[in-house]
PDB file of C-alpha atoms in Angstrom:
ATOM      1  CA  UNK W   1     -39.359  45.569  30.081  1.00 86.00           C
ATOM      2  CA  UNK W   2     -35.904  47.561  30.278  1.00 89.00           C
ATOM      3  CA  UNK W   3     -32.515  45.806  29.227  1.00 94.00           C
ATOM      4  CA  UNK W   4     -31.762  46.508  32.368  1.00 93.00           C
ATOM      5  CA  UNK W   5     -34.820  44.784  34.140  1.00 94.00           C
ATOM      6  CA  UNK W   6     -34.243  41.774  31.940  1.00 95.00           C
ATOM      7  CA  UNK W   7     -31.024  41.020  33.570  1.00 96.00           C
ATOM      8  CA  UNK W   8     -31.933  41.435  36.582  1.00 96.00           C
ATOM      9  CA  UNK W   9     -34.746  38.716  36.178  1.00 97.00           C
ATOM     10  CA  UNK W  10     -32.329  36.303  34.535  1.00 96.00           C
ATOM     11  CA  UNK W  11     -29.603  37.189  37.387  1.00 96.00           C
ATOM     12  CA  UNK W  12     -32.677  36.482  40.237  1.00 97.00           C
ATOM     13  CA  UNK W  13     -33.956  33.052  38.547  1.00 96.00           C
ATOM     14  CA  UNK W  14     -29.785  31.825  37.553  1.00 97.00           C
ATOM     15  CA  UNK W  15     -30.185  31.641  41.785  1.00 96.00           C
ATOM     16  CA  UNK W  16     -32.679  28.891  41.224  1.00 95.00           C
ATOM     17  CA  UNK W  17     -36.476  28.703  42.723  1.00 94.00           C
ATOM     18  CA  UNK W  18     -36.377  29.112  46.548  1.00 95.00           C
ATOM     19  CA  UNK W  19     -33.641  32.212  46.045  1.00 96.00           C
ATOM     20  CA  UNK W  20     -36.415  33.777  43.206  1.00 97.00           C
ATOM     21  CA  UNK W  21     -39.020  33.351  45.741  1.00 97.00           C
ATOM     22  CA  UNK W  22     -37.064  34.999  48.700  1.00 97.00           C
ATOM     23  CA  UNK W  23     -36.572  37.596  46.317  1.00 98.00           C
ATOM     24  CA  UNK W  24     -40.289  38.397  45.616  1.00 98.00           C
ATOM     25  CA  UNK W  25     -41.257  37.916  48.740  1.00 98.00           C
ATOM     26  CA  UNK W  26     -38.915  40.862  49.998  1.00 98.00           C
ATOM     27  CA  UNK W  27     -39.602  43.088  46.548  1.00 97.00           C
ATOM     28  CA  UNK W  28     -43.356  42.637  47.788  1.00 97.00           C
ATOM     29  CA  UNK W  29     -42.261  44.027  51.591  1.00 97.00           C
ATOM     30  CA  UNK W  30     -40.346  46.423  49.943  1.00 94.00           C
ATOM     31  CA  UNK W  31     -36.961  44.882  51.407  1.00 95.00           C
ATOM     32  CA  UNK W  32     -33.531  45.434  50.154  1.00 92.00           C
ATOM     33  CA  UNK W  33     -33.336  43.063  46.886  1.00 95.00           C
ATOM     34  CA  UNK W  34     -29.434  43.458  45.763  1.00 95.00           C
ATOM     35  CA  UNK W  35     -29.955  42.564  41.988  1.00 94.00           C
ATOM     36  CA  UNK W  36     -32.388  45.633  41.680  1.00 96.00           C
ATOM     37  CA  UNK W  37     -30.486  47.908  43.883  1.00 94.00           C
ATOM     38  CA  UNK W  38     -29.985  49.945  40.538  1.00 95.00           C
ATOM     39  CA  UNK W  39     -33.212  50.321  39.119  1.00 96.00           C
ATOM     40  CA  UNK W  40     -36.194  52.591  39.690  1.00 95.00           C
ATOM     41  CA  UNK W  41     -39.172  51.393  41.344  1.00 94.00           C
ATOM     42  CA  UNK W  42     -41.049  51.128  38.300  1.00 95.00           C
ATOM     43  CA  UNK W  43     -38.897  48.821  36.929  1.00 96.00           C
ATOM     44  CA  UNK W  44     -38.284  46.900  40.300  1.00 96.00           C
ATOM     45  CA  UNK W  45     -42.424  46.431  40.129  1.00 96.00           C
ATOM     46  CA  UNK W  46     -41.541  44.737  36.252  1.00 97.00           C
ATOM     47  CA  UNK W  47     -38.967  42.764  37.155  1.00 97.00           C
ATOM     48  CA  UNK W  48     -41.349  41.569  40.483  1.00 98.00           C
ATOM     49  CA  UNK W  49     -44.607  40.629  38.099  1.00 98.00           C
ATOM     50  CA  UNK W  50     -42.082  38.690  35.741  1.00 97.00           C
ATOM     51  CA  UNK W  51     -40.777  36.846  38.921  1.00 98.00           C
ATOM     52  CA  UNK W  52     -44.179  36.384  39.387  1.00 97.00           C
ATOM     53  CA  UNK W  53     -45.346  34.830  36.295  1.00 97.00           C
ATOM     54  CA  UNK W  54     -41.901  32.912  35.676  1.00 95.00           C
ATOM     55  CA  UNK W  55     -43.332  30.904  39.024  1.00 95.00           C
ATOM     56  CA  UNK W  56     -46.435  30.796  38.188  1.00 93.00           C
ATOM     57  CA  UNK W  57     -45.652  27.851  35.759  1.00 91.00           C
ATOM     58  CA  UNK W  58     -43.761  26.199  39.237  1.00 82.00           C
ATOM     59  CA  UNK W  59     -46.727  26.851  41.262  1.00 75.00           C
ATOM     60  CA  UNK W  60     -49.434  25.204  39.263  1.00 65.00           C
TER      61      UNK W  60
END
């Protein structure tokens, strides 16, 4: 994962849980997602699976 993909994940989760899954939900509709206005979509889809597995451990 980029630099730049990294902060975007730690600016998404600094929001705290419901805000990170808003955010996933919308990266998965392929909504507007401010934090990751910037990067390309491959990295959007990085910083989406690490949202993902960063609530994972929430979920169980």
């Amino acid at each position: 994962m980029s630099a730049k993909s990294q902060h975007c994940v730690e600016q998404l989760c600094a929001e705290g849980c419901q805000s990170v899954r808003a955010s996933i939900a919308r990266l998965e509709r392929g909504e507007p997602v401010p934090q990751v206005a910037d990067l390309s979509h491959e990295e959007r889809q990085q910083v989406l699976a690490e949202l993902r597995a960063i609530m994972a451990v929430y979920d169980e």
